[in-house]
Coordinates of C-alpha atoms in Angstrom, one line a residue:
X11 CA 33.1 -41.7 -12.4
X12 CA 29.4 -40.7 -10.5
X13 CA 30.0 -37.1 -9.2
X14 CA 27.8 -35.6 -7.0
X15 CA 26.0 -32.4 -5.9
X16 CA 23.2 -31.3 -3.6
X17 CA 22.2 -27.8 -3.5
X18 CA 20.3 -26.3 -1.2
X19 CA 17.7 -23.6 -2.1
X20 CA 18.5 -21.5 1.1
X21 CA 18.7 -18.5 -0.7
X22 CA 15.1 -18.5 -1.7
X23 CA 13.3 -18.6 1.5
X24 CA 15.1 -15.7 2.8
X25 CA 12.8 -12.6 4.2
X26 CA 13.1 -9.3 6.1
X27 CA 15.7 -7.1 3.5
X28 CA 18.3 -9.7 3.7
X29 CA 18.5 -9.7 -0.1
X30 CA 17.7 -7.1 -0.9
X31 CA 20.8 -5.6 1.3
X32 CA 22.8 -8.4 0.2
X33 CA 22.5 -7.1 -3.7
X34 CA 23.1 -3.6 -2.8
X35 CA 25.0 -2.9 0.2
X36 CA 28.2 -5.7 0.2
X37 CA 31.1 -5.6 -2.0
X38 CA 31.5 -8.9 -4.1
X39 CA 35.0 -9.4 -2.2
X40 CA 33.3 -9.2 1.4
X41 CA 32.1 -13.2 2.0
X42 CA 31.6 -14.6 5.9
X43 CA 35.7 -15.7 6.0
X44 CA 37.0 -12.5 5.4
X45 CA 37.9 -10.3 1.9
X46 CA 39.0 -11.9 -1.4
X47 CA 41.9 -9.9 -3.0
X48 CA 39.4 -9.3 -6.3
X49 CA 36.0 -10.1 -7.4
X50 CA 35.1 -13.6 -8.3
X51 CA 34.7 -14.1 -12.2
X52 CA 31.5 -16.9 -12.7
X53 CA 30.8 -17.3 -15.5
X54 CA 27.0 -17.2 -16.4
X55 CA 27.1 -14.7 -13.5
X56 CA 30.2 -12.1 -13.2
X57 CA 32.6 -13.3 -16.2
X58 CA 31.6 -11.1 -18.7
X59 CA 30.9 -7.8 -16.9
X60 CA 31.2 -6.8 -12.9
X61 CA 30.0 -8.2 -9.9
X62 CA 28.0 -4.6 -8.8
X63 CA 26.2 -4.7 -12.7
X64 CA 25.1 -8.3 -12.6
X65 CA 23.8 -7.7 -9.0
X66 CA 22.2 -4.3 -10.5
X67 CA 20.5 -7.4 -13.1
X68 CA 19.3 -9.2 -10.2
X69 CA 17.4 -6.7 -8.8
X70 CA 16.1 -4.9 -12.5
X71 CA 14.7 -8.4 -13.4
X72 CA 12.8 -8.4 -9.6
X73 CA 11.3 -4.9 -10.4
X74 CA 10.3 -6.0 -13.5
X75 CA 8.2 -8.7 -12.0
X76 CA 6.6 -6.4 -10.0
X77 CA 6.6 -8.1 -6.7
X78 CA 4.1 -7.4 -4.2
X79 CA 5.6 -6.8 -0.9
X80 CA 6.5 -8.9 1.0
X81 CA 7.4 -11.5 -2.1
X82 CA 9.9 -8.7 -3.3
X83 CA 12.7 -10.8 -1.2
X84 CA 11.4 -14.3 -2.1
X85 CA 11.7 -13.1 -6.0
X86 CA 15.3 -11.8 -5.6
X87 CA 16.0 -14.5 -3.7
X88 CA 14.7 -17.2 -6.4
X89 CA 16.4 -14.9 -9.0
X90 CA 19.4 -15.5 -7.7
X91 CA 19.4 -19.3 -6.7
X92 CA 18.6 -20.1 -10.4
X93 CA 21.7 -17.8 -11.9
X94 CA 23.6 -19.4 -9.3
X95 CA 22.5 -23.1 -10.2
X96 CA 23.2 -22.6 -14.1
X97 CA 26.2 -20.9 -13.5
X98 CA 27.4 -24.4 -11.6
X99 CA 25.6 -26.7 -14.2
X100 CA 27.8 -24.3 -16.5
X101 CA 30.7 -25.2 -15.2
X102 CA 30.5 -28.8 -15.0
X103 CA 29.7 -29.1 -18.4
X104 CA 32.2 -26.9 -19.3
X105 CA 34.4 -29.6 -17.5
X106 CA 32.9 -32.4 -19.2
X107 CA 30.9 -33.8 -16.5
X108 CA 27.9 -32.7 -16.5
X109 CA 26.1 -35.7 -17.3
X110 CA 27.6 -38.4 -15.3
X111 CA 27.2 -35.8 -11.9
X112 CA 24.1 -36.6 -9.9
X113 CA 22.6 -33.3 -9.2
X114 CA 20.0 -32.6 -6.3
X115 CA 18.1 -29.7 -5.5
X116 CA 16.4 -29.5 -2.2
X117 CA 14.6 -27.1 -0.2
X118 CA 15.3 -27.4 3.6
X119 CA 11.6 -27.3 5.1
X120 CA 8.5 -26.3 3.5
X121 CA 7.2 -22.8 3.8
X122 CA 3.8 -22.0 5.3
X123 CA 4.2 -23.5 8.2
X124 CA 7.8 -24.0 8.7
X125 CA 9.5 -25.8 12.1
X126 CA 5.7 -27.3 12.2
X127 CA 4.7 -31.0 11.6
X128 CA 2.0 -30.0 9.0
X129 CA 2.4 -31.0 5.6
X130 CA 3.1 -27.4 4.1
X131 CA 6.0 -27.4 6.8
X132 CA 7.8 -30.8 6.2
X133 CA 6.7 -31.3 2.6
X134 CA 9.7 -29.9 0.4
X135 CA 11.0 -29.7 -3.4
X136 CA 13.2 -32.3 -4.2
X137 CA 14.5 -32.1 -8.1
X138 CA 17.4 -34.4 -9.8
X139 CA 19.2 -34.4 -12.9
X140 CA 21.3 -37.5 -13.8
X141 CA 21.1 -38.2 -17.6
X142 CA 22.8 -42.1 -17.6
X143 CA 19.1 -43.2 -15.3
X144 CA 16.4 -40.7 -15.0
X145 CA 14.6 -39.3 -18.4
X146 CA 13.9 -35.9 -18.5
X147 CA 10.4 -34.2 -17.6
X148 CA 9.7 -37.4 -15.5
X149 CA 8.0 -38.0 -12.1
X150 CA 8.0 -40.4 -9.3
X151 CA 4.8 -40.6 -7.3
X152 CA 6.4 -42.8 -4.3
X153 CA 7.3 -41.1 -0.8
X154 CA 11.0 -39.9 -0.6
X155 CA 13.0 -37.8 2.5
X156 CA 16.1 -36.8 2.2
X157 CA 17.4 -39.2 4.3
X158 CA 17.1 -41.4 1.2
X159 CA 19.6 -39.2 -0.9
X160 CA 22.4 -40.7 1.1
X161 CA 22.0 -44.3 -0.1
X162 CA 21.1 -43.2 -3.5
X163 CA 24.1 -41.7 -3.7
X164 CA 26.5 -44.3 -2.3
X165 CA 24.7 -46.4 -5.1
X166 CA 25.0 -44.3 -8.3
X167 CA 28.7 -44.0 -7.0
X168 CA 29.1 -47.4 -6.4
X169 CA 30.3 -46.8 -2.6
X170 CA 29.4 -48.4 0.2
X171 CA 29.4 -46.3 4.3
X172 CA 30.6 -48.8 5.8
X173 CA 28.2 -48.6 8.7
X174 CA 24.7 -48.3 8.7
X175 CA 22.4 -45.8 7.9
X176 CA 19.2 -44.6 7.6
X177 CA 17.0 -43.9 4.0
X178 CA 16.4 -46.3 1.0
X179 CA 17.6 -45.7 -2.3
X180 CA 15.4 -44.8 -5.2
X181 CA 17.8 -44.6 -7.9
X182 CA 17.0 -48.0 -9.9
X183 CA 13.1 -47.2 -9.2
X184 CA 13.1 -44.1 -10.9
X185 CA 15.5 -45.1 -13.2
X186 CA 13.7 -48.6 -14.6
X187 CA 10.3 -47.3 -15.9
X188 CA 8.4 -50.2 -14.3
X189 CA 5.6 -50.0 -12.4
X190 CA 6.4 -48.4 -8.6
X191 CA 6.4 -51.1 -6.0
X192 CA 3.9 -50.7 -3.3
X193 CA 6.4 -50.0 -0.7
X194 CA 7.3 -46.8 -2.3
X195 CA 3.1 -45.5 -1.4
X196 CA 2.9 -47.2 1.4
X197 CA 5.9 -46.8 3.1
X198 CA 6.3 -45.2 6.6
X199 CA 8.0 -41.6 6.9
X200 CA 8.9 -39.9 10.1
X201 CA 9.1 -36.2 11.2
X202 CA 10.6 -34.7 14.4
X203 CA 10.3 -31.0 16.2
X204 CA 10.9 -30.4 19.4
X205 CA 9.0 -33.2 21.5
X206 CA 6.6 -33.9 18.5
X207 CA 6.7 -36.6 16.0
X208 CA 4.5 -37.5 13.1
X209 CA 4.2 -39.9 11.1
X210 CA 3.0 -40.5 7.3
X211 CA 2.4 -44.0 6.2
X212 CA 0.5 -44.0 2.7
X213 CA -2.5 -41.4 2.3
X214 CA -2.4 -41.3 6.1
X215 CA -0.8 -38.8 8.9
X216 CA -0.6 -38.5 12.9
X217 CA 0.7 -36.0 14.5
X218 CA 1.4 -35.9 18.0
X219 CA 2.2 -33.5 20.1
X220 CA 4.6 -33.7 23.2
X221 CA 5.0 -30.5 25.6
X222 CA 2.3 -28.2 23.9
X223 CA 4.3 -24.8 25.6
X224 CA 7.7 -25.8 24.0
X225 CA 6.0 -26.7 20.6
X226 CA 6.3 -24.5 17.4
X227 CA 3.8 -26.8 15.5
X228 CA 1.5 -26.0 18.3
X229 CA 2.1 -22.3 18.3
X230 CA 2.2 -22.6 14.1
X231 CA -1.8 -24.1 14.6
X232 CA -2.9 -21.3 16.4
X233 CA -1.7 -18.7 13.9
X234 CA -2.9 -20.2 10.7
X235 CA -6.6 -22.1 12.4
X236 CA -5.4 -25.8 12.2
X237 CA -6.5 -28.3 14.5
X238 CA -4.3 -28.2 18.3
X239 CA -5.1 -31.5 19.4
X240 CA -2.7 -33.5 21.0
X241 CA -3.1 -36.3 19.0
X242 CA -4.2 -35.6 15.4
X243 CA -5.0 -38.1 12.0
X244 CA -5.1 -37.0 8.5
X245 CA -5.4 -38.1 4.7
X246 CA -3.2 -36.7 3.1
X247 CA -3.4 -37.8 -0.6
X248 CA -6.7 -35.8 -1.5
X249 CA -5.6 -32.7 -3.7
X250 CA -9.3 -31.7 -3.6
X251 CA -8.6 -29.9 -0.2
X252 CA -9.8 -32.0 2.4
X253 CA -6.0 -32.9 3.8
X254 CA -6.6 -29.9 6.4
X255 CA -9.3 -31.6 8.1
X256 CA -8.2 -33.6 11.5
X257 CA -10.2 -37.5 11.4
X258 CA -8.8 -37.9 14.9
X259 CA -12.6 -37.7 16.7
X260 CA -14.1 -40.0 13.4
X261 CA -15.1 -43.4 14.7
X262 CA -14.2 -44.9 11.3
X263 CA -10.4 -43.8 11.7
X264 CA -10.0 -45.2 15.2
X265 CA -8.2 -48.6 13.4
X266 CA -6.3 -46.0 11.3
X267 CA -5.0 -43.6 14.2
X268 CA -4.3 -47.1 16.3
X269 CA -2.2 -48.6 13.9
X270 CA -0.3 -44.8 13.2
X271 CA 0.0 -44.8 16.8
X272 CA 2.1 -47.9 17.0
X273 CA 4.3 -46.8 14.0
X274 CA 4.8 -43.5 16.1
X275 CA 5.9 -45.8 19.2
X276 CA 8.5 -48.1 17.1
X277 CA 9.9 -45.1 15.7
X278 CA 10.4 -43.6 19.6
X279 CA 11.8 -46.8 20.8
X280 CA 14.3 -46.9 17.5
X281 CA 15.6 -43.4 17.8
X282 CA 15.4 -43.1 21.9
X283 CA 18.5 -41.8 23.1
X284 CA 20.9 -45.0 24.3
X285 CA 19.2 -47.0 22.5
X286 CA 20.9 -49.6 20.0
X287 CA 20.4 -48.4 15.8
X288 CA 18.0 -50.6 14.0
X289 CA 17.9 -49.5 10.7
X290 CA 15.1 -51.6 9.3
X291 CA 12.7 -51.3 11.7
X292 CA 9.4 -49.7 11.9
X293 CA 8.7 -50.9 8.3
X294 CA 11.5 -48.7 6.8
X295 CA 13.1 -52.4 5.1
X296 CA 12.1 -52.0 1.1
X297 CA 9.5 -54.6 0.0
X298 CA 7.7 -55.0 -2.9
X299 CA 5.0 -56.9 -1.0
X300 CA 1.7 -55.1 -2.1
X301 CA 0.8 -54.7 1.5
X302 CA 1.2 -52.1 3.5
X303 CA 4.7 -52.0 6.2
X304 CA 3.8 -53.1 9.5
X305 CA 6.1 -52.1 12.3
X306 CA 9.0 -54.7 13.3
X307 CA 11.3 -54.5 16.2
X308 CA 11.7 -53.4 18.5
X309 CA 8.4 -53.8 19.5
X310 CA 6.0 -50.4 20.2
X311 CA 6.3 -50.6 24.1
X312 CA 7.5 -46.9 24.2
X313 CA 5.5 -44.2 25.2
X314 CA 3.0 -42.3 23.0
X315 CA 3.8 -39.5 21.7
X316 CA 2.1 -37.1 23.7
X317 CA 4.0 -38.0 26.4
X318 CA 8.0 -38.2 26.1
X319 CA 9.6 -41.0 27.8
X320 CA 10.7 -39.8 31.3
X321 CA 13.9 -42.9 31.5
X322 CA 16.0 -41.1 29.2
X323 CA 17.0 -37.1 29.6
X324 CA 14.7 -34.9 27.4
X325 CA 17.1 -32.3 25.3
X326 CA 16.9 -28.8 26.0
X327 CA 13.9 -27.0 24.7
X328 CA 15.4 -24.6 22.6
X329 CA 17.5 -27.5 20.5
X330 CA 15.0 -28.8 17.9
X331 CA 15.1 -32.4 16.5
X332 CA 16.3 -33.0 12.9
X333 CA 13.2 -32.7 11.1
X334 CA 13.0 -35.3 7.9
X335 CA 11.7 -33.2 5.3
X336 CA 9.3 -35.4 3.0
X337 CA 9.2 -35.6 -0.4
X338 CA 7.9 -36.8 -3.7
X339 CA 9.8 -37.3 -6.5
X340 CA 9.8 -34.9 -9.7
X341 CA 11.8 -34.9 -12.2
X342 CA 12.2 -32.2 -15.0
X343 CA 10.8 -29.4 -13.4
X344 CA 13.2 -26.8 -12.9
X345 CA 11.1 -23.6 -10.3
X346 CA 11.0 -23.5 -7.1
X347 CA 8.2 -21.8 -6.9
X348 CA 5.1 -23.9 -6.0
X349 CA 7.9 -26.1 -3.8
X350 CA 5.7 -26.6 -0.7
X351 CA 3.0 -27.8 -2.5
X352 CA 4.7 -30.4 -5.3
X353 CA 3.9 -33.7 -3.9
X354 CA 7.0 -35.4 -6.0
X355 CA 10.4 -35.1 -6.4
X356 CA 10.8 -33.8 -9.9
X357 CA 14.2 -35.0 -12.3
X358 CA 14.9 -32.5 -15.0

């Protein structure tokens, strides 16, 4: 048997004194359902003394990083997530299965400018560990969302949904050691917040922007200096630092920002409320042609992006679309800490 887990790294991101009142100021027995009759026993956490002294732990191995403020709560925080994520790696292998159970760790949006469409808001830590197919200490350089874990799981568990879904696997190309086909660094990726949408395909990015006073990547550009065009093209696979710097008004990208613009359309026309799901479209089917996906049906007769389509009800405001949080693949890497920034998903 395959076995499966994703864990979200909620805990690290959180601010304010959230954990810092967490550690100190609940009882172990107090959780969002109601009380537990006694303290839970974990091991690798609480077995082998109680709940109030490992928390005390928690919070003398924070001090001792000395922890500027206001990084005091993402240490605790970090602290905490990896006790909590060897305590469950503990247990499974005290179980016997730790090696045949996939294990994900994921962050849920990137961190400087989160619920934006930058790439330091949708660009996200994505590690694995699955012994029987990925080699420790390894990375994958393709583009992977975590729409993709869905498939990748149904395959490693040799299960099928039974209706169709979104995401590709990656398990047999990480897994095989070969050469990564073209459509894993070419692909097309697609990211949603409020009325905006982006698109990466490759090394290149749009972003566009819908109602400008309902949009947080719009308010997000203000505060940190980026660029608050409507429309707006970058490259994105220079680690030099030029990714910050919007083509959009460059003559030479006009073919770029055309065909990213047409991407952006398919996308809208796929995912328009009402409208029929076409799974492979937009150049999401996986190829190992070495050129790059071009958009398939339906074709890009839907509205840019600046301007939602006005034949189907907009949602309210105040209900954001599902982001897709992009990816890279690493593998082996076992911090959080540099997670906005890690342009893989790492396998340890």
């Amino acid at each position: 048997h395959t076995y499966t887990c994703i864990w979200n790294m909620r805990l690290f991101e959180l601010t304010a004194s959230y954990m810092k009142d967490a550690l100190s100021s609940f009882a172990c027995t107090k959780t969002p359902r109601g009380n537990l009759d006694q303290e839970p026993s974990v091991a690798g956490m609480t077995a082998s003394t109680s709940c109030e002294d490992y928390r005390k732990t928690v919070l003398a191995r924070s001090a001792a990083a000395k922890p500027m403020p206001p990084n005091e709560e993402q240490v605790l925080g970090a602290i905490w997530t990896d006790d909590a994520l060897g305590a469950l790696l503990s247990a499974l292998e005290a179980k016997g299965m730790l090696d045949n159970t996939f294990v994900a760790v994921m962050m849920d949006h990137g961190i400087v400018s989160k619920t934006a469409l930058f790439e330091n808001g949708v660009r996200v830590s994505l590690m694995a560990r699955y012994p029987p197919l990925l080699g420790k200490a390894s990375t994958f350089g393709g583009l992977v969302t975590n729409l993709d874990l869905a498939k990748t799981v149904l395959e490693l568990s040799g299960a099928t949904a039974g209706f169709g879904l979104d995401g590709v696997s990656f398990a047999q190309v990480v897994g095989a050691g070969q050469a990564m086909p073209n459509f894993w660094s070419d692909r097309c990726i697609f990211f949603e917040m409020d009325y905006d949408r982006s698109a990466r395909c490759g090394c290149h990015k749009i972003i566009g922007l819908g109602a400008v006073a309902d949009s947080t990547t719009f308010e997000r550009a203000g505060t940190l200096g980026y660029s608050q065009n409507t429309v707006q093209v970058y490259k994105v696979c220079d680690e030099s630092g030029g990714d910050n710097i919007d083509l959009v008004a460059v003559s030479s990208s006009a073919a770029t920002k055309t065909s990213l613009l047409e991407q952006l359309a398919c996308h809208d026309a796929r995912t328009a409320p009402g409208a029929s799901p076409t799974y492979a479209a937009c150049g999401l089917e996986f190829s190992t042609s070495p050129s790059s996906p071009s958009p398939s049906s339906p074709s890009p007769s839907s509205p840019s992006p600046s301007s939602p389509s006005p034949s189907s009800p907009s949602p309210p405001s105040s209900v954001a679309a599902a982001s897709q949080a992009a990816s890279t693949l690493v593998v082996g890497v076992a911090t959080v800490a540099a997670a906005t920034v890690l342009p893989f998903l790492s396998v340890w």
